[in-house]
Coordinates of C-alpha atoms and ligand atoms in Angstrom, one line a residue:
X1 CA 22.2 -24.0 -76.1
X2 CA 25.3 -22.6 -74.4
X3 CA 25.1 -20.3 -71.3
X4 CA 29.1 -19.2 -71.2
X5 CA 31.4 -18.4 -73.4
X6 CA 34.0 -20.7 -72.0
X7 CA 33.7 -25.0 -71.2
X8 CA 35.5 -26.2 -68.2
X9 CA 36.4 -29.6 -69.9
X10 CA 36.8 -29.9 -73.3
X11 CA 37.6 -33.2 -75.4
X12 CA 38.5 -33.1 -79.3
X13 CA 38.2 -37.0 -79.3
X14 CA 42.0 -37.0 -78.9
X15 CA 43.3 -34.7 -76.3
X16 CA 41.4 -33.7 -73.0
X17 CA 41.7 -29.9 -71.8
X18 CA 40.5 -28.2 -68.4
X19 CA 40.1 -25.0 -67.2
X20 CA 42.8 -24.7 -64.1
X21 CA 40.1 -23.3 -61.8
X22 CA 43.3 -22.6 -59.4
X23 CA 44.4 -19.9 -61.2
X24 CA 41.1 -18.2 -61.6
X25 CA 40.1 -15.4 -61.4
X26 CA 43.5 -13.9 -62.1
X27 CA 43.7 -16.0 -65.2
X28 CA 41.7 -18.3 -67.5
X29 CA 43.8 -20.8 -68.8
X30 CA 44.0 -24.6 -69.8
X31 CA 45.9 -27.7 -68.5
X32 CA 45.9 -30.8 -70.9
X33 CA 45.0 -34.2 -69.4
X34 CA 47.3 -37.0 -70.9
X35 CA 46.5 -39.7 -68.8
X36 CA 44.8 -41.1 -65.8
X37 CA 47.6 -39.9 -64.0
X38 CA 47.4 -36.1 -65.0
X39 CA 43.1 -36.6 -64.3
X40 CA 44.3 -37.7 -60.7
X41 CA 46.5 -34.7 -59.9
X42 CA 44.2 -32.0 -61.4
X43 CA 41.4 -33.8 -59.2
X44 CA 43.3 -34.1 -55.8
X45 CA 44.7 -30.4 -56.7
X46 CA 41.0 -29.1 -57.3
X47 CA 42.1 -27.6 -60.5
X48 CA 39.4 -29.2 -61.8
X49 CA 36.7 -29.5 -59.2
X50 CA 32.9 -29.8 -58.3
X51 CA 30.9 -33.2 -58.7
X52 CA 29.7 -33.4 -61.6
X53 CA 33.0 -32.1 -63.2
X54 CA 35.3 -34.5 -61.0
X55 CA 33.3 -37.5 -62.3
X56 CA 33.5 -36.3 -65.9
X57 CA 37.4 -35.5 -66.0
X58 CA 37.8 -39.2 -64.0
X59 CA 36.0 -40.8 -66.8
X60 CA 37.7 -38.9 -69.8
X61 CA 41.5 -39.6 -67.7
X62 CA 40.5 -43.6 -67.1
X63 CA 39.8 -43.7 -71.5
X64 CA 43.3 -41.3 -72.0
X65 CA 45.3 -44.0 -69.3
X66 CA 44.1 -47.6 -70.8
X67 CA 44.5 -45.3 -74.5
X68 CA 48.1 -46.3 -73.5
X69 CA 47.6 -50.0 -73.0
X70 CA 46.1 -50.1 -76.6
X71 CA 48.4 -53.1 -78.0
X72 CA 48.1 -55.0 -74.9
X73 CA 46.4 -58.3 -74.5
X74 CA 42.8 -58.8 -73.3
X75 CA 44.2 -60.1 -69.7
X76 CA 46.6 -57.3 -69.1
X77 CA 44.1 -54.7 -70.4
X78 CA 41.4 -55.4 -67.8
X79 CA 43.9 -55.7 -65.1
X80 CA 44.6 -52.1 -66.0
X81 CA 41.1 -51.3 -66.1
X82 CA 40.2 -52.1 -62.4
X83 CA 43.7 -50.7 -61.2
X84 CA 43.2 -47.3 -62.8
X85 CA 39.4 -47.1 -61.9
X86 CA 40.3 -47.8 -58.1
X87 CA 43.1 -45.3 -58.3
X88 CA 40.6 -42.5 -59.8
X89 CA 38.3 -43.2 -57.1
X90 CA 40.2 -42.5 -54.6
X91 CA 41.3 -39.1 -55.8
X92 CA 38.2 -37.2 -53.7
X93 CA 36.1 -39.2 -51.8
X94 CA 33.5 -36.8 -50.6
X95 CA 31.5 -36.4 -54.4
X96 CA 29.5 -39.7 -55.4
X97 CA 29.7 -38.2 -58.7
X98 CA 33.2 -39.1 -59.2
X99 CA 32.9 -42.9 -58.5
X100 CA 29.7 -43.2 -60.4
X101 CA 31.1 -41.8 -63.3
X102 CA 34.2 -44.5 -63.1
X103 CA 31.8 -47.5 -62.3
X104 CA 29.4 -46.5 -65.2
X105 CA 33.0 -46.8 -67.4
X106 CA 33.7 -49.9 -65.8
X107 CA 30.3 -50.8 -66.4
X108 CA 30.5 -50.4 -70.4
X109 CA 33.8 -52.8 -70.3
X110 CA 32.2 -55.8 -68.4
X111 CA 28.9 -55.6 -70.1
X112 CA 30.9 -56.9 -73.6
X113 CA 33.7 -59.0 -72.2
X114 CA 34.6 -60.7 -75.2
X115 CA 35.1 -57.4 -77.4
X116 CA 38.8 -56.6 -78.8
X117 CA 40.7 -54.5 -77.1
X118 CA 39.9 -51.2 -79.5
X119 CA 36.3 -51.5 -79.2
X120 CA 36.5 -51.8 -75.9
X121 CA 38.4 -48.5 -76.0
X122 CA 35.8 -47.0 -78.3
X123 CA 33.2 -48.0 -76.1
X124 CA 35.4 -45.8 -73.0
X125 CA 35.6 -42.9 -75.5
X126 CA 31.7 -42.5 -76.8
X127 CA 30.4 -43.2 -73.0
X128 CA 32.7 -40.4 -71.3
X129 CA 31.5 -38.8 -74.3
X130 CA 28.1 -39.5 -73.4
X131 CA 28.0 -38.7 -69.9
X132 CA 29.2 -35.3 -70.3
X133 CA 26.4 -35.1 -72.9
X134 CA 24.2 -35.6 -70.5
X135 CA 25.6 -33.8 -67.7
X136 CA 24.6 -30.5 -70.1
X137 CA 21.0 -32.0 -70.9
X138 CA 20.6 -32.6 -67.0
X139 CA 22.0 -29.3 -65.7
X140 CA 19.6 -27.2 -68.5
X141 CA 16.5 -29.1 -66.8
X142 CA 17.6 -28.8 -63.7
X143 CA 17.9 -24.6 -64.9
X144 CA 14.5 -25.0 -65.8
X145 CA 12.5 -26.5 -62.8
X146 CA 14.5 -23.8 -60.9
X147 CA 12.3 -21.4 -62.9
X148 CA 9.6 -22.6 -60.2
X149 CA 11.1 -20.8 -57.1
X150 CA 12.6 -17.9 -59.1
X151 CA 10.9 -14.7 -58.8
X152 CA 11.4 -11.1 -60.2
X153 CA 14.2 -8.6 -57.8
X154 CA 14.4 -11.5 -55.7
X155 CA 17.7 -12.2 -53.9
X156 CA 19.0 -15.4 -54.1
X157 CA 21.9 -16.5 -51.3
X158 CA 24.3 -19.2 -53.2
X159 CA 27.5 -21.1 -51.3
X160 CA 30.6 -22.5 -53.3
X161 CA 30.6 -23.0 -56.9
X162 CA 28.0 -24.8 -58.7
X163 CA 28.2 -23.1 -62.0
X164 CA 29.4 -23.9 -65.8
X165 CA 32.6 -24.2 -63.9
X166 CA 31.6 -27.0 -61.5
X167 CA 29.5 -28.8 -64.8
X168 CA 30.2 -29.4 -68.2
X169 CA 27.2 -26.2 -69.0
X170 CA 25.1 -24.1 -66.9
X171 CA 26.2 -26.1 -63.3
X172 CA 23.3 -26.9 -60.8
X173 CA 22.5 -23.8 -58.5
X174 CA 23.5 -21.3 -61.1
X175 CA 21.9 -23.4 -63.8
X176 CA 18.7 -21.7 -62.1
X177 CA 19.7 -18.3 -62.4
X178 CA 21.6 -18.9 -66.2
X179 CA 18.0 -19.7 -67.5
X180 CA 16.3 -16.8 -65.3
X181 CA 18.4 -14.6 -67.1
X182 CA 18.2 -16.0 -70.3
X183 CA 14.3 -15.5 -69.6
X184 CA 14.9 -11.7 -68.9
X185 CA 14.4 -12.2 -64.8
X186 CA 16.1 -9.9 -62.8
X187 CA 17.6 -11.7 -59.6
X188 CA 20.3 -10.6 -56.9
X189 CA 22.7 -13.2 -56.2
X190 CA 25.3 -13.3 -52.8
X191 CA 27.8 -15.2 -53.4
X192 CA 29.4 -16.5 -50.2
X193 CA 33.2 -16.4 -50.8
X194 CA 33.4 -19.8 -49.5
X195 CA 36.2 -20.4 -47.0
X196 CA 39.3 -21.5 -47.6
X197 CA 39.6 -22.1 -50.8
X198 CA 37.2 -19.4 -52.2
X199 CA 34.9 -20.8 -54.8
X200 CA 32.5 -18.3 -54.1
X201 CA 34.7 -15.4 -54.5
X202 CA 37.4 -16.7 -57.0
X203 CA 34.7 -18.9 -59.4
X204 CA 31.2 -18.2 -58.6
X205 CA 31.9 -14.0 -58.7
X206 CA 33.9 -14.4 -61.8
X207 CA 31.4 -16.6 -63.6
X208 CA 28.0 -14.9 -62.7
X209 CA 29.9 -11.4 -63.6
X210 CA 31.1 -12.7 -66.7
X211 CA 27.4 -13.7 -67.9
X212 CA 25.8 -9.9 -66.7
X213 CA 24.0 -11.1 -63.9
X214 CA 24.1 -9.0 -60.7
X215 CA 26.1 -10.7 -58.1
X216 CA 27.4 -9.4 -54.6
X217 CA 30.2 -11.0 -53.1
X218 CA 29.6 -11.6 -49.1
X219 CA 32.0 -13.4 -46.5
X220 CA 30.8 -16.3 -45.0
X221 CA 30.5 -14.7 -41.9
X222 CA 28.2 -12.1 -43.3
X223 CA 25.2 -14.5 -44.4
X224 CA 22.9 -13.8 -40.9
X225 CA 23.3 -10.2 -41.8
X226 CA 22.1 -10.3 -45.4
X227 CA 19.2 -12.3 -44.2
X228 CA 18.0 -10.3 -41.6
X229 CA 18.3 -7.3 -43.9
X230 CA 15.4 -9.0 -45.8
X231 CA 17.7 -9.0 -49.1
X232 CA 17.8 -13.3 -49.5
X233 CA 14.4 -14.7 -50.1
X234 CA 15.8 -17.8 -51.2
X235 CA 19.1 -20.2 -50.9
X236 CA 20.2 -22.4 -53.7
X237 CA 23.1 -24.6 -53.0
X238 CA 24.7 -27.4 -55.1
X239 CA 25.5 -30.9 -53.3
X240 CA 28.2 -33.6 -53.4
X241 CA 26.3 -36.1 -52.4
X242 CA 22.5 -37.2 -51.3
X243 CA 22.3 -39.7 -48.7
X244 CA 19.3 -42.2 -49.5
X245 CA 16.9 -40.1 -46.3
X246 CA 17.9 -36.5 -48.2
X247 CA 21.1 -35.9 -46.5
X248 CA 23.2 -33.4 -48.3
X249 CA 27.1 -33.4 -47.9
X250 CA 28.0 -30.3 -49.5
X251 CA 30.7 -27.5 -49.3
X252 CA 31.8 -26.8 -45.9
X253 CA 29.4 -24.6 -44.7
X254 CA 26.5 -25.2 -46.2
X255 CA 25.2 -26.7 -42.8
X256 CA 25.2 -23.4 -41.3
X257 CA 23.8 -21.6 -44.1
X258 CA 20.7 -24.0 -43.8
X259 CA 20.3 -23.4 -40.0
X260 CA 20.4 -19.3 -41.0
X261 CA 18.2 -20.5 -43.4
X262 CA 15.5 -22.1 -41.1
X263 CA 15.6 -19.5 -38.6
X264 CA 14.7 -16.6 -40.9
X265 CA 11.9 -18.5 -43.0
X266 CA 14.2 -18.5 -46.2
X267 CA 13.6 -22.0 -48.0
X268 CA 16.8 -23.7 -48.6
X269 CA 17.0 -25.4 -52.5
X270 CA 19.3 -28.3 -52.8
X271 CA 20.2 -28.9 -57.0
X272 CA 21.7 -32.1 -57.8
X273 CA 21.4 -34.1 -60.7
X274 CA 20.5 -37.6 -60.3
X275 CA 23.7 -38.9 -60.4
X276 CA 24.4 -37.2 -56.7
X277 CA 21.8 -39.1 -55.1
X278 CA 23.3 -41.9 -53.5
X279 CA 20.8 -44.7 -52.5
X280 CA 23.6 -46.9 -50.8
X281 CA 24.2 -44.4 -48.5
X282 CA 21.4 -44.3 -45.7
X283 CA 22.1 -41.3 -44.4
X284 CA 24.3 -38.5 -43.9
X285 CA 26.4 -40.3 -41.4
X286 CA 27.1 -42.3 -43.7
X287 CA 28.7 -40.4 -46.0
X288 CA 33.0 -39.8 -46.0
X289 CA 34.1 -36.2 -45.2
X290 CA 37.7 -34.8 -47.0
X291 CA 39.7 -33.6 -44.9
X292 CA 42.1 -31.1 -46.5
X293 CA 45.8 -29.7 -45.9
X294 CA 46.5 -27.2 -42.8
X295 CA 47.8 -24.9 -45.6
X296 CA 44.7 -23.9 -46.9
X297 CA 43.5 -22.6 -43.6
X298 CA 46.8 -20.7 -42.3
X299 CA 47.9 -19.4 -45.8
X300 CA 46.7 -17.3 -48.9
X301 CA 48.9 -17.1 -52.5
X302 CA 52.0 -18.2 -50.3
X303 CA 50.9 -15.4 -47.6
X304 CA 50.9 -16.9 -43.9
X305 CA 47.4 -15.9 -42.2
X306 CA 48.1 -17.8 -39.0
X307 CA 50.8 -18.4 -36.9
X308 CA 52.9 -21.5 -38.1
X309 CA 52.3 -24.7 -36.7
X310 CA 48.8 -24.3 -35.5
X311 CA 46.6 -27.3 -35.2
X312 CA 43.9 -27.2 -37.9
X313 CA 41.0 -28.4 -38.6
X314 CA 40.2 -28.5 -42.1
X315 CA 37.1 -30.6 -43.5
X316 CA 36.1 -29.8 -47.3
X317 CA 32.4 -30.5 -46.2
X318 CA 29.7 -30.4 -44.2
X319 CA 26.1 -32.5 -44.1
X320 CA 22.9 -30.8 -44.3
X321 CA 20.1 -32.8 -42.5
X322 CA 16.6 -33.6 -44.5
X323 CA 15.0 -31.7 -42.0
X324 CA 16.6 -28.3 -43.0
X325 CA 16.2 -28.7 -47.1
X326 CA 12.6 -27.2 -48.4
X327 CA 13.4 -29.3 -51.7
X328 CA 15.5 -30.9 -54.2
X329 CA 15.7 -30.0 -57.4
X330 CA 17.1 -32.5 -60.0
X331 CA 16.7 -33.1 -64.1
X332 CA 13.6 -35.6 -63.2
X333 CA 11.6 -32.6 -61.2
X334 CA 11.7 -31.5 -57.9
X335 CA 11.7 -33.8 -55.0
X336 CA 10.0 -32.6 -51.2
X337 CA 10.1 -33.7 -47.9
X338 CA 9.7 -36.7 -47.0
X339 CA 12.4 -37.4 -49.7
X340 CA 11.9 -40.7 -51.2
X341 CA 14.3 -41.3 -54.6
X342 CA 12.4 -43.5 -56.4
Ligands
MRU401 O1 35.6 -28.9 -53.1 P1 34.8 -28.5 -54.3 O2 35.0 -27.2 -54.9 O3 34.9 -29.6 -55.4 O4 33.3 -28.6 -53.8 C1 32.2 -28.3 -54.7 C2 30.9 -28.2 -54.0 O5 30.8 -28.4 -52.8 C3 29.8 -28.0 -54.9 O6 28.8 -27.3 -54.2 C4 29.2 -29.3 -55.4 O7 30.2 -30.1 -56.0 C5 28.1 -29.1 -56.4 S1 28.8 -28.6 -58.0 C6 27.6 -28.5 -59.1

């Protein structure tokens, strides 16, 4: 079943398309992927972006880059294969999602060493095929279990982008209100607009809007105020990564709208699916933080919002302790404190 009326990554079995989330809302439009080169720019450029998306387009790009190395030998071939899958990795390094979806690639390779090259290749093509395959299963059970916490007129606070946009269907957060109001449940999303790069506002408005579901658009700086207005009686945020304790690295933030959270009795929903949850990671300290470009702070669409040359501090996320997350919702069921992944 399909919630939109648009895919963010779509593969033909030949030639690799993606939504260019950069130019959204203004326009929707499509960037071809050739290569792992191409899947490494539209990663690093956040044209593509959110976890479960990043992981997917890293593991179509690493299939469409050693495509190219087709007629070379064995030797040369796997050379290529750990050269590319390092250089993928390191596009983002904030989303588990995106080096779990190259080792699980790397994984199919090594697991039948002695195959020819092509059905090595074949073996890249049907598993990216499969994990965005089950990136849709997961994200439409994850939509589901939401159903637990999701309540008639209630208003739901949301931070970034965790929608079809972010996923290959549905997302993780928004999966949760896509099956409400497939179910005929009235709910009242605020979208945070999600500072600086504006998911909320540019993807998470557009999207929820596009599908008919009632969505208000708040600045960040506006989330104490909606809560003490009574109008959020829940929060339901995506998350990058999940550190082995339940320590969630998620948009920048998110940390604050947890602490809002906790101080007006609001439970605070973390979504994920199971590929998120890190168990090498112990904690949230654990876990690397992007730092982004001074640009994004101190302009808008070329517009300069701050005086030149400011020092800026610009990090693309924020952890979440356990202590502040009421539960976490993944396609296995829904996980509460003490969190234990088993
Ligand atoms: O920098 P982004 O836009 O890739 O950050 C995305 C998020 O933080 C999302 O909340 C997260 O990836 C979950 S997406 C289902």
């Amino acid at each position: 079943m399909m919630n939109s009326s648009f895919r963010t990554i779509v593969f033909d079995g030949e030639k690799l398309q993606l939504i260019d989330q950069t130019k959204l809302p203004a326009e929707l439009c499509y960037l071809v992927v050739n290569d792992e080169q191409d899947a490494f720019q539209a990663i690093r450029s956040m044209k593509v972006r959110g976890a479960p998306a990043i992981g997917m387009t890293a593991a179509y790009g690493l299939y469409l880059g050693l495509r190219k190395h087709a007629h070379k030998d064995h030797e040369v071939f796997y050379k290529e294969l750990y050269v590319q899958s390092v250089y993928l990795k390191s596009a983002r390094p904030t989303a588990v999602n995106l080096a779990w979806a190259v080792d699980r690639m790397v994984a199919v390779a090594q697991r039948h060493p002695n195959d020819l090259v092509a059905t090595t290749l074949e073996r890249l093509k049907s598993e990216a095929e499969s994990i965005q395959d089950e990136d849709e299963r997961a994200c439409r059970a994850m939509g589901v279990h939401l159903l637990e916490f999701i309540k008639e007129d209630m208003g739901i606070l949301t931070h970034c982008n965790t929608g079809a946009l972010a996923t290959s269907q549905y997302g993780t957060a928004l999966a949760g209100f896509y099956v409400a109001h497939e179910e005929g449940i009235t709910i009242h999303v605020y979208a945070d607009e999600t500072r600086p790069v504006l998911q909320g506002a540019r993807l998470t408005a557009w999207e929820l809007q596009r599908a008919g579901i009632d969505v208000t658009l708040i600045c960040d700086n506006m989330a104490a105020t909606v809560m003490a207005q009574g109008k959020i009686q829940a929060v339901m945020v995506g998350a990058d990564r999940i550190a082995a304790n339940g320590d969630t690295a998620n948009k920048i933030g998110t940390h604050q709208v947890a602490i809002l959270a906790k101080h007006f009795h609001i439970p605070f929903y973390v979504v994920a699916p199971w590929s998120t949850i890190d168990p090498k990671t112990q904690s949230g300290l654990d876990i690397p933080i992007e730092e982004r470009s001074a640009q994004e702070v101190i302009e808008w669409g070329g517009i300069q919002t701050a005086p030149k040359d400011i020092h800026v501090y610009n990090p693309a996320f924020d952890v979440t302790p356990h202590e502040l997350i009421t539960a976490i919702v993944t396609e296995k069921g829904t996980y509460h404190p003490p969190f234990k992944f088993l």
